[in-house]
Amino acid sequence: MSESPNLTGQGRIASVLRFATELIAWVATPWALAGYSVVLAVLSVVVLIGLPAVFATPGDKKQVLVAVPGWGTIALVVLQLVAAVIAAWVAWPVWLAVLVGVLAVLTVIAELPRWRWLWGGSSLSGDGGADEIVV
């Protein structure tokens, strides 16, 4: 498999779950931080939206502004997941925070093929070295 699961039909469900979790992180994190600092709330949105928009692994996205190895992309996704879960517990009712936690777990499960590809593809050449990954 030389193409990222992110760019195939196999990655569709993972992409939808990941995007839903990102939206939650973008809303819940500034909401949770606003009571402490408006500057931190705004900064959290800039970081959560800006970093993944700028940094990406070649072969995982069609357009890459700044190339990072696969582990960098995985770290950015984990940042979004952790932000969504923690902020939901801080800012929202327990039942909603539990649902966000379940969504995050489902996202991780759905992301595993992509993460295997990214982890195996630590090169920045675009091929990702993913030919060696068996999913």
Short mmCIF file of N, CA and C in Angstrom, two decimals:
data_model
loop_
_atom_site.label_atom_id
_atom_site.label_comp_id
_atom_site.label_asym_id
_atom_site.label_seq_id
_atom_site.Cartn_x
_atom_site.Cartn_y
_atom_site.Cartn_z
N MET A 1 0.86 -1.18 0.00
CA MET A 1 0.00 0.00 0.00
C MET A 1 0.90 1.23 0.00
N SER A 2 0.94 1.97 -1.10
CA SER A 2 1.79 3.15 -1.18
C SER A 2 1.02 4.44 -0.93
N GLU A 3 -0.28 4.39 -0.96
CA GLU A 3 -1.10 5.59 -0.75
C GLU A 3 -1.63 5.60 0.67
N SER A 4 -1.66 6.78 1.26
CA SER A 4 -2.18 6.91 2.61
C SER A 4 -3.65 6.49 2.65
N PRO A 5 -4.06 5.76 3.69
CA PRO A 5 -5.48 5.44 3.84
C PRO A 5 -6.34 6.70 3.90
N ASN A 6 -5.73 7.82 4.27
CA ASN A 6 -6.44 9.09 4.35
C ASN A 6 -6.98 9.52 2.99
N LEU A 7 -6.31 9.09 1.91
CA LEU A 7 -6.69 9.51 0.56
C LEU A 7 -7.48 8.44 -0.19
N THR A 8 -7.92 7.42 0.51
CA THR A 8 -8.69 6.35 -0.12
C THR A 8 -10.06 6.25 0.53
N GLY A 9 -10.92 5.43 -0.05
CA GLY A 9 -12.24 5.20 0.53
C GLY A 9 -12.15 4.59 1.92
N GLN A 10 -11.07 3.85 2.18
CA GLN A 10 -10.86 3.23 3.48
C GLN A 10 -10.77 4.28 4.59
N GLY A 11 -10.29 5.46 4.26
CA GLY A 11 -10.11 6.51 5.27
C GLY A 11 -11.30 7.43 5.46
N ARG A 12 -12.39 7.20 4.75
CA ARG A 12 -13.54 8.10 4.81
C ARG A 12 -14.13 8.19 6.22
N ILE A 13 -14.39 7.05 6.86
CA ILE A 13 -14.99 7.06 8.20
C ILE A 13 -14.03 7.72 9.19
N ALA A 14 -12.76 7.37 9.10
CA ALA A 14 -11.77 7.98 10.00
C ALA A 14 -11.73 9.49 9.82
N SER A 15 -11.81 9.94 8.57
CA SER A 15 -11.78 11.39 8.30
C SER A 15 -12.98 12.09 8.90
N VAL A 16 -14.15 11.49 8.78
CA VAL A 16 -15.37 12.09 9.34
C VAL A 16 -15.29 12.15 10.86
N LEU A 17 -14.87 11.05 11.48
CA LEU A 17 -14.74 11.04 12.95
C LEU A 17 -13.68 12.03 13.42
N ARG A 18 -12.55 12.08 12.70
CA ARG A 18 -11.48 13.00 13.05
C ARG A 18 -11.96 14.45 12.94
N PHE A 19 -12.68 14.76 11.87
CA PHE A 19 -13.17 16.12 11.70
C PHE A 19 -14.19 16.49 12.78
N ALA A 20 -15.06 15.56 13.14
CA ALA A 20 -16.02 15.83 14.22
C ALA A 20 -15.30 16.12 15.53
N THR A 21 -14.26 15.36 15.81
CA THR A 21 -13.48 15.58 17.03
C THR A 21 -12.74 16.91 16.97
N GLU A 22 -12.22 17.25 15.79
CA GLU A 22 -11.54 18.54 15.64
C GLU A 22 -12.51 19.69 15.89
N LEU A 23 -13.71 19.60 15.34
CA LEU A 23 -14.71 20.65 15.58
C LEU A 23 -15.01 20.81 17.06
N ILE A 24 -15.12 19.69 17.75
CA ILE A 24 -15.38 19.75 19.18
C ILE A 24 -14.20 20.42 19.89
N ALA A 25 -12.99 20.07 19.52
CA ALA A 25 -11.81 20.70 20.13
C ALA A 25 -11.80 22.19 19.88
N TRP A 26 -12.14 22.59 18.65
CA TRP A 26 -12.14 24.01 18.29
C TRP A 26 -13.19 24.80 19.07
N VAL A 27 -14.27 24.17 19.46
CA VAL A 27 -15.33 24.85 20.21
C VAL A 27 -15.10 24.72 21.71
N ALA A 28 -14.84 23.51 22.18
CA ALA A 28 -14.77 23.26 23.62
C ALA A 28 -13.52 23.85 24.27
N THR A 29 -12.39 23.83 23.57
CA THR A 29 -11.15 24.31 24.19
C THR A 29 -11.21 25.80 24.52
N PRO A 30 -11.57 26.67 23.57
CA PRO A 30 -11.66 28.08 23.96
C PRO A 30 -12.77 28.33 24.98
N TRP A 31 -13.83 27.55 24.89
CA TRP A 31 -14.92 27.66 25.86
C TRP A 31 -14.40 27.36 27.26
N ALA A 32 -13.61 26.30 27.39
CA ALA A 32 -13.06 25.92 28.69
C ALA A 32 -12.02 26.94 29.19
N LEU A 33 -11.27 27.53 28.27
CA LEU A 33 -10.21 28.46 28.66
C LEU A 33 -10.68 29.90 28.86
N ALA A 34 -11.81 30.26 28.30
CA ALA A 34 -12.27 31.65 28.32
C ALA A 34 -12.44 32.19 29.74
N GLY A 35 -12.83 31.34 30.67
CA GLY A 35 -12.99 31.77 32.05
C GLY A 35 -11.67 32.12 32.73
N TYR A 36 -10.57 31.57 32.21
CA TYR A 36 -9.25 31.83 32.77
C TYR A 36 -8.55 32.96 32.05
N SER A 37 -8.63 32.91 30.70
CA SER A 37 -7.92 33.91 29.92
C SER A 37 -8.47 33.93 28.50
N VAL A 38 -8.91 35.08 28.06
CA VAL A 38 -9.40 35.23 26.69
C VAL A 38 -8.24 35.05 25.72
N VAL A 39 -7.07 35.51 26.10
CA VAL A 39 -5.89 35.36 25.24
C VAL A 39 -5.59 33.87 25.02
N LEU A 40 -5.63 33.07 26.09
CA LEU A 40 -5.41 31.62 25.95
C LEU A 40 -6.48 30.97 25.10
N ALA A 41 -7.71 31.43 25.25
CA ALA A 41 -8.80 30.88 24.45
C ALA A 41 -8.57 31.13 22.96
N VAL A 42 -8.20 32.35 22.62
CA VAL A 42 -7.92 32.68 21.22
C VAL A 42 -6.70 31.92 20.73
N LEU A 43 -5.66 31.87 21.54
CA LEU A 43 -4.44 31.15 21.17
C LEU A 43 -4.72 29.67 20.93
N SER A 44 -5.61 29.09 21.73
CA SER A 44 -5.93 27.67 21.54
C SER A 44 -6.55 27.41 20.18
N VAL A 45 -7.39 28.31 19.72
CA VAL A 45 -8.01 28.16 18.40
C VAL A 45 -6.95 28.29 17.30
N VAL A 46 -6.06 29.25 17.46
CA VAL A 46 -4.99 29.44 16.48
C VAL A 46 -4.12 28.18 16.40
N VAL A 47 -3.78 27.61 17.54
CA VAL A 47 -2.93 26.41 17.57
C VAL A 47 -3.69 25.21 17.00
N LEU A 48 -4.92 24.99 17.45
CA LEU A 48 -5.67 23.80 17.04
C LEU A 48 -6.06 23.83 15.56
N ILE A 49 -6.26 24.99 15.01
CA ILE A 49 -6.61 25.07 13.59
C ILE A 49 -5.36 25.32 12.74
N GLY A 50 -4.48 26.18 13.23
CA GLY A 50 -3.33 26.59 12.43
C GLY A 50 -2.27 25.53 12.22
N LEU A 51 -1.90 24.81 13.28
CA LEU A 51 -0.84 23.82 13.14
C LEU A 51 -1.17 22.74 12.10
N PRO A 52 -2.35 22.10 12.18
CA PRO A 52 -2.66 21.08 11.17
C PRO A 52 -2.83 21.66 9.76
N ALA A 53 -3.19 22.93 9.67
CA ALA A 53 -3.33 23.55 8.35
C ALA A 53 -1.97 23.79 7.70
N VAL A 54 -0.95 24.02 8.51
CA VAL A 54 0.38 24.34 7.99
C VAL A 54 1.26 23.09 7.87
N PHE A 55 1.24 22.24 8.88
CA PHE A 55 2.14 21.09 8.92
C PHE A 55 1.41 19.81 8.52
N ALA A 56 2.00 19.06 7.60
CA ALA A 56 1.39 17.80 7.15
C ALA A 56 2.48 16.89 6.61
N THR A 57 2.14 15.62 6.50
CA THR A 57 3.07 14.62 5.97
C THR A 57 2.81 14.44 4.48
N PRO A 58 3.84 14.57 3.66
CA PRO A 58 3.66 14.36 2.22
C PRO A 58 3.09 12.96 1.95
N GLY A 59 2.15 12.90 1.04
CA GLY A 59 1.50 11.64 0.72
C GLY A 59 0.24 11.41 1.52
N ASP A 60 0.08 12.13 2.64
CA ASP A 60 -1.12 11.99 3.47
C ASP A 60 -2.16 13.03 3.10
N LYS A 61 -1.71 14.16 2.58
CA LYS A 61 -2.60 15.21 2.10
C LYS A 61 -2.20 15.55 0.68
N LYS A 62 -3.14 16.11 -0.06
CA LYS A 62 -2.84 16.47 -1.44
C LYS A 62 -1.92 17.68 -1.51
N GLN A 63 -2.10 18.64 -0.60
CA GLN A 63 -1.24 19.83 -0.57
C GLN A 63 -0.59 19.94 0.80
N VAL A 64 0.71 20.13 0.79
CA VAL A 64 1.47 20.23 2.04
C VAL A 64 2.24 21.55 2.01
N LEU A 65 2.02 22.39 3.02
CA LEU A 65 2.76 23.65 3.11
C LEU A 65 4.14 23.42 3.72
N VAL A 66 4.15 22.80 4.91
CA VAL A 66 5.41 22.49 5.58
C VAL A 66 5.40 20.99 5.88
N ALA A 67 6.36 20.28 5.32
CA ALA A 67 6.42 18.82 5.48
C ALA A 67 6.93 18.43 6.86
N VAL A 68 6.25 17.48 7.46
CA VAL A 68 6.69 16.89 8.73
C VAL A 68 6.64 15.38 8.58
N PRO A 69 7.44 14.66 9.38
CA PRO A 69 7.36 13.21 9.32
C PRO A 69 6.02 12.72 9.85
N GLY A 70 5.72 11.46 9.61
CA GLY A 70 4.43 10.89 10.00
C GLY A 70 4.11 11.05 11.47
N TRP A 71 5.12 10.88 12.32
CA TRP A 71 4.86 11.02 13.76
C TRP A 71 4.38 12.43 14.11
N GLY A 72 4.78 13.43 13.33
CA GLY A 72 4.32 14.80 13.57
C GLY A 72 2.84 14.94 13.31
N THR A 73 2.37 14.32 12.24
CA THR A 73 0.93 14.35 11.94
C THR A 73 0.15 13.60 13.00
N ILE A 74 0.67 12.46 13.43
CA ILE A 74 0.00 11.70 14.50
C ILE A 74 -0.08 12.55 15.75
N ALA A 75 0.99 13.24 16.09
CA ALA A 75 1.01 14.09 17.29
C ALA A 75 -0.03 15.20 17.20
N LEU A 76 -0.20 15.77 16.01
CA LEU A 76 -1.21 16.83 15.85
C LEU A 76 -2.63 16.28 16.03
N VAL A 77 -2.88 15.07 15.55
CA VAL A 77 -4.20 14.46 15.74
C VAL A 77 -4.43 14.16 17.22
N VAL A 78 -3.42 13.62 17.88
CA VAL A 78 -3.54 13.32 19.31
C VAL A 78 -3.78 14.61 20.10
N LEU A 79 -3.11 15.69 19.72
CA LEU A 79 -3.35 16.99 20.37
C LEU A 79 -4.82 17.38 20.27
N GLN A 80 -5.40 17.24 19.09
CA GLN A 80 -6.82 17.57 18.88
C GLN A 80 -7.72 16.68 19.76
N LEU A 81 -7.42 15.38 19.78
CA LEU A 81 -8.23 14.44 20.56
C LEU A 81 -8.17 14.77 22.05
N VAL A 82 -6.96 14.99 22.55
CA VAL A 82 -6.79 15.29 23.98
C VAL A 82 -7.47 16.62 24.33
N ALA A 83 -7.30 17.61 23.47
CA ALA A 83 -7.94 18.91 23.72
C ALA A 83 -9.45 18.77 23.76
N ALA A 84 -10.02 18.01 22.83
CA ALA A 84 -11.47 17.82 22.79
C ALA A 84 -11.97 17.15 24.07
N VAL A 85 -11.31 16.10 24.50
CA VAL A 85 -11.78 15.35 25.67
C VAL A 85 -11.62 16.16 26.95
N ILE A 86 -10.44 16.73 27.16
CA ILE A 86 -10.22 17.49 28.40
C ILE A 86 -11.13 18.72 28.45
N ALA A 87 -11.21 19.45 27.36
CA ALA A 87 -12.05 20.64 27.35
C ALA A 87 -13.52 20.30 27.54
N ALA A 88 -13.96 19.19 26.98
CA ALA A 88 -15.36 18.78 27.16
C ALA A 88 -15.65 18.51 28.64
N TRP A 89 -14.71 17.86 29.32
CA TRP A 89 -14.90 17.59 30.75
C TRP A 89 -14.89 18.88 31.57
N VAL A 90 -14.13 19.86 31.15
CA VAL A 90 -14.06 21.13 31.89
C VAL A 90 -15.27 22.00 31.62
N ALA A 91 -15.72 22.05 30.37
CA ALA A 91 -16.70 23.06 29.97
C ALA A 91 -18.14 22.54 29.87
N TRP A 92 -18.33 21.26 29.69
CA TRP A 92 -19.66 20.75 29.36
C TRP A 92 -20.18 19.79 30.41
N PRO A 93 -21.48 19.48 30.35
CA PRO A 93 -22.05 18.51 31.29
C PRO A 93 -21.40 17.13 31.12
N VAL A 94 -21.46 16.34 32.18
CA VAL A 94 -20.82 15.02 32.19
C VAL A 94 -21.30 14.14 31.04
N TRP A 95 -22.60 14.10 30.79
CA TRP A 95 -23.11 13.21 29.74
C TRP A 95 -22.52 13.57 28.37
N LEU A 96 -22.32 14.85 28.13
CA LEU A 96 -21.76 15.28 26.86
C LEU A 96 -20.25 14.98 26.80
N ALA A 97 -19.57 15.17 27.92
CA ALA A 97 -18.15 14.84 27.98
C ALA A 97 -17.92 13.35 27.75
N VAL A 98 -18.80 12.52 28.27
CA VAL A 98 -18.70 11.07 28.04
C VAL A 98 -18.86 10.77 26.56
N LEU A 99 -19.81 11.40 25.90
CA LEU A 99 -20.00 11.19 24.46
C LEU A 99 -18.75 11.63 23.67
N VAL A 100 -18.15 12.73 24.07
CA VAL A 100 -16.92 13.19 23.41
C VAL A 100 -15.81 12.16 23.62
N GLY A 101 -15.71 11.60 24.81
CA GLY A 101 -14.72 10.56 25.08
C GLY A 101 -14.93 9.34 24.21
N VAL A 102 -16.17 8.92 24.06
CA VAL A 102 -16.50 7.78 23.19
C VAL A 102 -16.13 8.10 21.74
N LEU A 103 -16.46 9.30 21.29
CA LEU A 103 -16.09 9.72 19.93
C LEU A 103 -14.58 9.69 19.74
N ALA A 104 -13.83 10.13 20.74
CA ALA A 104 -12.37 10.13 20.64
C ALA A 104 -11.83 8.70 20.54
N VAL A 105 -12.38 7.78 21.31
CA VAL A 105 -11.94 6.39 21.24
C VAL A 105 -12.26 5.80 19.87
N LEU A 106 -13.45 6.06 19.35
CA LEU A 106 -13.81 5.57 18.01
C LEU A 106 -12.90 6.18 16.95
N THR A 107 -12.54 7.44 17.13
CA THR A 107 -11.64 8.10 16.19
C THR A 107 -10.28 7.41 16.19
N VAL A 108 -9.75 7.12 17.36
CA VAL A 108 -8.44 6.45 17.45
C VAL A 108 -8.50 5.09 16.76
N ILE A 109 -9.55 4.33 17.00
CA ILE A 109 -9.69 3.02 16.37
C ILE A 109 -9.74 3.16 14.85
N ALA A 110 -10.51 4.11 14.37
CA ALA A 110 -10.64 4.32 12.92
C ALA A 110 -9.34 4.85 12.31
N GLU A 111 -8.56 5.59 13.09
CA GLU A 111 -7.31 6.19 12.60
C GLU A 111 -6.15 5.20 12.55
N LEU A 112 -6.25 4.06 13.18
CA LEU A 112 -5.11 3.15 13.29
C LEU A 112 -4.46 2.78 11.95
N PRO A 113 -5.22 2.46 10.90
CA PRO A 113 -4.55 2.17 9.62
C PRO A 113 -3.74 3.36 9.10
N ARG A 114 -4.30 4.55 9.23
CA ARG A 114 -3.58 5.75 8.81
C ARG A 114 -2.34 5.95 9.67
N TRP A 115 -2.45 5.78 10.97
CA TRP A 115 -1.31 5.97 11.86
C TRP A 115 -0.22 4.95 11.57
N ARG A 116 -0.61 3.71 11.25
CA ARG A 116 0.39 2.70 10.87
C ARG A 116 1.13 3.16 9.63
N TRP A 117 0.39 3.68 8.66
CA TRP A 117 1.00 4.19 7.43
C TRP A 117 1.92 5.36 7.74
N LEU A 118 1.44 6.29 8.55
CA LEU A 118 2.24 7.46 8.91
C LEU A 118 3.49 7.07 9.69
N TRP A 119 3.34 6.16 10.63
CA TRP A 119 4.46 5.75 11.45
C TRP A 119 5.53 5.07 10.61
N GLY A 120 5.10 4.26 9.66
CA GLY A 120 6.04 3.58 8.78
C GLY A 120 6.63 4.53 7.76
N GLY A 121 5.95 5.62 7.51
CA GLY A 121 6.39 6.57 6.50
C GLY A 121 7.05 7.77 7.11
N SER A 122 8.18 7.57 7.77
CA SER A 122 8.83 8.70 8.43
C SER A 122 9.65 9.55 7.48
N SER A 123 9.76 9.12 6.23
CA SER A 123 10.50 9.93 5.26
C SER A 123 9.63 11.10 4.80
N LEU A 124 10.28 12.16 4.34
CA LEU A 124 9.54 13.33 3.87
C LEU A 124 9.46 13.36 2.35
N SER A 125 9.81 12.27 1.69
CA SER A 125 9.86 12.25 0.23
C SER A 125 8.49 12.16 -0.41
N GLY A 126 7.49 11.76 0.33
CA GLY A 126 6.16 11.67 -0.24
C GLY A 126 5.71 10.24 -0.42
N ASP A 127 6.67 9.29 -0.54
CA ASP A 127 6.24 7.91 -0.69
C ASP A 127 5.94 7.31 0.67
N GLY A 128 6.50 7.92 1.72
CA GLY A 128 6.20 7.50 3.07
C GLY A 128 6.82 6.18 3.47
N GLY A 129 7.42 5.48 2.55
CA GLY A 129 7.96 4.18 2.90
C GLY A 129 6.87 3.23 3.33
N ALA A 130 5.65 3.53 2.98
CA ALA A 130 4.51 2.78 3.47
C ALA A 130 4.36 1.44 2.80
N ASP A 131 5.17 1.15 1.78
CA ASP A 131 5.07 -0.14 1.10
C ASP A 131 5.35 -1.29 2.05
N GLU A 132 6.04 -1.02 3.15
CA GLU A 132 6.40 -2.07 4.09
C GLU A 132 5.31 -2.31 5.13
N ILE A 133 4.30 -1.49 5.18
CA ILE A 133 3.25 -1.60 6.18
C ILE A 133 2.20 -2.61 5.73
N VAL A 134 1.84 -3.52 6.61
CA VAL A 134 0.78 -4.47 6.32
C VAL A 134 -0.39 -4.16 7.24
N VAL A 135 -1.52 -3.84 6.67
CA VAL A 135 -2.70 -3.48 7.47
C VAL A 135 -3.72 -4.56 7.37
#
